[in-house]
PDB file of C-alpha atoms in Angstrom:
ATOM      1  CA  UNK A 123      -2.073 -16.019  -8.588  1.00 61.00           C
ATOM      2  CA  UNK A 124       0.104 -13.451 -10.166  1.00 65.00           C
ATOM      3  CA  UNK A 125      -1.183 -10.209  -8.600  1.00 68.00           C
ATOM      4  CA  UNK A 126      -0.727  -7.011 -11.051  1.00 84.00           C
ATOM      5  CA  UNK A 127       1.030  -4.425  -9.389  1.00 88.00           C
ATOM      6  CA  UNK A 128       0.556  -0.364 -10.430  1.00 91.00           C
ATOM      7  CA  UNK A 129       2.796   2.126  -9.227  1.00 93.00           C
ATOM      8  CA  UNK A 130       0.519   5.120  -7.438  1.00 94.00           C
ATOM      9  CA  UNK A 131       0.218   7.968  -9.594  1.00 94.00           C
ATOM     10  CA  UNK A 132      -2.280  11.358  -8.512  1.00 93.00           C
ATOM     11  CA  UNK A 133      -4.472  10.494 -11.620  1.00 96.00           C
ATOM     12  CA  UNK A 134      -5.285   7.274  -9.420  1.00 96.00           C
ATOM     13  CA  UNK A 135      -6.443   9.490  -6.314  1.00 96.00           C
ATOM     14  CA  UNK A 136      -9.862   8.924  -6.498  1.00 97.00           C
ATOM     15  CA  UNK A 137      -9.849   5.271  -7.063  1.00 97.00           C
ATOM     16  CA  UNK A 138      -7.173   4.890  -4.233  1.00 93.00           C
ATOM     17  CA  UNK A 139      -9.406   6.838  -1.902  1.00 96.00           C
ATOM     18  CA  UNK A 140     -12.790   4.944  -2.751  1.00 97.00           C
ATOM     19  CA  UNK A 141     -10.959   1.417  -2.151  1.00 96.00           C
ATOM     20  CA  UNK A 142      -9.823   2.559   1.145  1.00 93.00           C
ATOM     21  CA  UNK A 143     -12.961   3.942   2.427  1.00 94.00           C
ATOM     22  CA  UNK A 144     -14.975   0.720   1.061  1.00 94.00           C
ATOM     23  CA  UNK A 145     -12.058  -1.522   1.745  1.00 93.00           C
ATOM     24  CA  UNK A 146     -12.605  -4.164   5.179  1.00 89.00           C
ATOM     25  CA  UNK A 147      -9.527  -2.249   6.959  1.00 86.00           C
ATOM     26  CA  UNK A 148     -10.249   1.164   6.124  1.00 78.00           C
ATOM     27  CA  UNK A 149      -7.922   3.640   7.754  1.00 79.00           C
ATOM     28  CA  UNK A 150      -8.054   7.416   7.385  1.00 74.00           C
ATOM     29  CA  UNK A 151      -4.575   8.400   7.135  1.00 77.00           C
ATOM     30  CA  UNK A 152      -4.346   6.231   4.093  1.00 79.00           C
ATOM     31  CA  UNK A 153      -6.585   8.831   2.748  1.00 83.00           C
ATOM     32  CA  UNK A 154      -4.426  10.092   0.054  1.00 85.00           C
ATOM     33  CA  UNK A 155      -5.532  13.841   1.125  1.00 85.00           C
ATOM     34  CA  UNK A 156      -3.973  13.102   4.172  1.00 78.00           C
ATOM     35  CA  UNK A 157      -0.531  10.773   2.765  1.00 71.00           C
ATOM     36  CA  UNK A 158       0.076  14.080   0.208  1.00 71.00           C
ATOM     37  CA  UNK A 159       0.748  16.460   3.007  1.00 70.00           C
ATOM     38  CA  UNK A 160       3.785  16.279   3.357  1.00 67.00           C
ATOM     39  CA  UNK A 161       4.352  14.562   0.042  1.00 65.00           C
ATOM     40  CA  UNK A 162       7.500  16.220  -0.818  1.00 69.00           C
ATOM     41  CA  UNK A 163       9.628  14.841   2.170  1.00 74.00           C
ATOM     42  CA  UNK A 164       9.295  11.676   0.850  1.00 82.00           C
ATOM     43  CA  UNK A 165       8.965  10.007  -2.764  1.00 87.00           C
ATOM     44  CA  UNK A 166       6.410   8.242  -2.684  1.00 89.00           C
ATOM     45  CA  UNK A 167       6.394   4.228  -4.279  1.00 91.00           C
ATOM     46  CA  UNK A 168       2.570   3.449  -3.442  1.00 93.00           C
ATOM     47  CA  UNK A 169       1.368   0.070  -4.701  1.00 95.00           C
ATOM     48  CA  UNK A 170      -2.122  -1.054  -6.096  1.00 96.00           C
ATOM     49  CA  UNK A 171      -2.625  -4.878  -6.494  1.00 95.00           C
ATOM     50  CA  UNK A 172      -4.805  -5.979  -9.296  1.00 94.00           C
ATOM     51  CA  UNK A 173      -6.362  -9.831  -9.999  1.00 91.00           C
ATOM     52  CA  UNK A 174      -7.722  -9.066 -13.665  1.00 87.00           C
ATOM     53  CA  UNK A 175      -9.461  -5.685 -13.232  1.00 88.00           C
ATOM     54  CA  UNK A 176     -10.780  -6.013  -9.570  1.00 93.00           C
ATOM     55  CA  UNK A 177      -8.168  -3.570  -7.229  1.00 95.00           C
ATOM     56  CA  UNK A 178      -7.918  -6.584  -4.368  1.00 95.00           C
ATOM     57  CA  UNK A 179      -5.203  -4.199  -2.324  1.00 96.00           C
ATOM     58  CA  UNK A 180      -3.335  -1.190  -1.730  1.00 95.00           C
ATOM     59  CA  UNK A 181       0.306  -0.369   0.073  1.00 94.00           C
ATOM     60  CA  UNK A 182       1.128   2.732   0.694  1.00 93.00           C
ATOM     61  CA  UNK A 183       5.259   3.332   0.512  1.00 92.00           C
ATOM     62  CA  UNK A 184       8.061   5.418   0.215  1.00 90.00           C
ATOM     63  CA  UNK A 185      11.137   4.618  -1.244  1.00 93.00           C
ATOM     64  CA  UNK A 186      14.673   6.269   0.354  1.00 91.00           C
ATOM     65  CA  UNK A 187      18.699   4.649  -0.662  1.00 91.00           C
ATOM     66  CA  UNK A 188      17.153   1.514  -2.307  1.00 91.00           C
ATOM     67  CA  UNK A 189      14.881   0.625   0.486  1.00 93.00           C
ATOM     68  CA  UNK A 190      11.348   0.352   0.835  1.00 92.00           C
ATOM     69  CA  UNK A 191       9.395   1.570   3.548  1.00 89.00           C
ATOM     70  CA  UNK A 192       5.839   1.229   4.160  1.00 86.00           C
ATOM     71  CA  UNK A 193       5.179   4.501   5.416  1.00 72.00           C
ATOM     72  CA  UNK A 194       8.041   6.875   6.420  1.00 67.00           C
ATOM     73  CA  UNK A 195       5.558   9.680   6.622  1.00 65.00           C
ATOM     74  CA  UNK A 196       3.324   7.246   8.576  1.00 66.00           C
ATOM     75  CA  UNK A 197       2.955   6.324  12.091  1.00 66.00           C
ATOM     76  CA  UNK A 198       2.273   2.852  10.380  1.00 71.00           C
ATOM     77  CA  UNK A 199       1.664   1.087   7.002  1.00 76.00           C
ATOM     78  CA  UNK A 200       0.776  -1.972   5.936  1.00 86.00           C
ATOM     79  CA  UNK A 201      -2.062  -3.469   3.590  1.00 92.00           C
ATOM     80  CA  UNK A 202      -5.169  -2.096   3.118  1.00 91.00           C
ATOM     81  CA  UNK A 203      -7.493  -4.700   1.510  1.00 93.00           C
ATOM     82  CA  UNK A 204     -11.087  -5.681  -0.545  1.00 94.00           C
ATOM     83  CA  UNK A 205     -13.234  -7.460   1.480  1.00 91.00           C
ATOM     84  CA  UNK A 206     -12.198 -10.247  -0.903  1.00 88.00           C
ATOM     85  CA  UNK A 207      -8.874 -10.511   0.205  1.00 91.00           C
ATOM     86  CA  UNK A 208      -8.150 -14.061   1.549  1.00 90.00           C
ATOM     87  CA  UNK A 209      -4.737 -15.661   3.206  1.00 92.00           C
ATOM     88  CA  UNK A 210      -3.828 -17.389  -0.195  1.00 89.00           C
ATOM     89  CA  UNK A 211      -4.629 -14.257  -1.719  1.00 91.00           C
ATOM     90  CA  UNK A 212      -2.160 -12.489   0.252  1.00 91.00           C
ATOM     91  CA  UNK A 213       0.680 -14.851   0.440  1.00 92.00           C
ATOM     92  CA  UNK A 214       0.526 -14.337  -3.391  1.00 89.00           C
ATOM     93  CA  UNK A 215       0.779 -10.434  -3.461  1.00 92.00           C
ATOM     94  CA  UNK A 216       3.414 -10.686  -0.920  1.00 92.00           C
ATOM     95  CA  UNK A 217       5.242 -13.122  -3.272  1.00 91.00           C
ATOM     96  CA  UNK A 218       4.842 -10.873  -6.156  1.00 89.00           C
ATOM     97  CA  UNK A 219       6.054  -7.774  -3.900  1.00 93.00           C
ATOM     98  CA  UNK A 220       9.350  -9.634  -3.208  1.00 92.00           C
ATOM     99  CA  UNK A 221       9.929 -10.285  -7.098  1.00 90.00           C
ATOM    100  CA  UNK A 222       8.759  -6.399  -7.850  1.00 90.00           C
ATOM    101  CA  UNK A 223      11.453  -5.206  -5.064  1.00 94.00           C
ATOM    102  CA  UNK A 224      14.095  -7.884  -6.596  1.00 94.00           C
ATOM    103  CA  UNK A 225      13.024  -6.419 -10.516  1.00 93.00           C
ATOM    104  CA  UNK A 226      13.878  -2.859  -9.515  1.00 93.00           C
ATOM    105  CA  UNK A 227      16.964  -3.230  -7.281  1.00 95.00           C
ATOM    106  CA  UNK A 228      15.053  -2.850  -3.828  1.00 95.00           C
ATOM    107  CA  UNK A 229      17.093  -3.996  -1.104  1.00 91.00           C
ATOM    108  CA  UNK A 230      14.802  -4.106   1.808  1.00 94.00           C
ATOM    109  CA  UNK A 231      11.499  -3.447   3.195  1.00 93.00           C
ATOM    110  CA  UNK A 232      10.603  -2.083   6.380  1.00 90.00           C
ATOM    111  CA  UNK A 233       7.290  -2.906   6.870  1.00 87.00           C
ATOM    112  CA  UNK A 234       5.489  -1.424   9.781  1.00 83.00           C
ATOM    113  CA  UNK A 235       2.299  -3.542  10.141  1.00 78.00           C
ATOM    114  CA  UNK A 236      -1.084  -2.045  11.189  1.00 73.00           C
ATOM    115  CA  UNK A 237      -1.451  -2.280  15.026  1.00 73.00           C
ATOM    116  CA  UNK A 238      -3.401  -5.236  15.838  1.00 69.00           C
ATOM    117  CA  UNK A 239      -6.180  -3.296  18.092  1.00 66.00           C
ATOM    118  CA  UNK A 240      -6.906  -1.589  14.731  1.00 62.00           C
ATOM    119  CA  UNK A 241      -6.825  -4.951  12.511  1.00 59.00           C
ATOM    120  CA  UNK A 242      -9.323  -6.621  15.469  1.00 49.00           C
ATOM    121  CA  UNK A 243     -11.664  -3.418  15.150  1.00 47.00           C
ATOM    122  CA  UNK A 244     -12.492  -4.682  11.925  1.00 47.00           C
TER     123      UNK A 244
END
C-alpha cells in the first residue's frame, strides 16, 4: 500500500481535529487548538496519511536543521490512527514516511512514541 501523504495546512483544522477525536488513540493535545499555541516556536511539518480518500492517520511534527521531530512542542508524538489502522497498514505508512523524509532531504527523525499506559488505555 502506498499511503498518500498531505502536508498539514490550517485549512485542514477541522478535519485534523474530527479524526483525532473519532480516531481509536485519541489524545487531546493533538487537538490542533492546543498544537497552535505556541505555533510560532516551531514550524510545523504535520502529516495526514491517506489510502484513496479515507484519512487512515495523522503525525503531528516539526521540522528544525533537516530533522524531523515528532513533537518538539510536545511532551510526546507519535501516530494517531482510524480505527482501521492495522500492523500491515502501518508498516506501509512508515515505509512511505522514510521515502517522504529521503524525497525532501530529511536527515533524521526523532520520534517520541506515545507512552504505552496511554496506548493500553485504548
Amino acid at each position: 500500500m502506498k499511503a498518500i501523504m498531505v502536508r498539514y495546512s490550517s485549512d485542514k483544522k477541522q478535519i485534523w481535529n474530527d479524526f483525532n477525536r473519532s480516531a481509536k488513540n485519541p489524545l487531546f493535545m493533538f487537538d490542533r487548538d492546543y498544537m497552535d499555541y505556541h505555533s510560532d516556536r516551531f514550524k510545523d511539518h504535520s502529516l495526514m496519511f491517506y489510502k484513496e480518500n479515507t484519512l487512515i492517520a495523522i503525525l503531528p511534527l516539526n521540522e528544525k536543521k533537516g530533522c524531523l521531530y515528532s513533537h518538539g512542542g510536545l511532551t510526546y508524538g507519535g501516530f494517531i490512527c482510524g480505527n482501521d489502522m492495522k500492523q500491515s497498514l502501518m508498516i506501509a505508512c512508515m515505509n512511505d514516511l522514510v521515502n517522504y523524509m529521503q524525497a525532501e532531504s530529511f536527515s533524521q527523525l526523532i520520534y517520541k512514541s506515545i507512552p504505552y499506559i496511554l496506548e493500553a488505555a485504548v
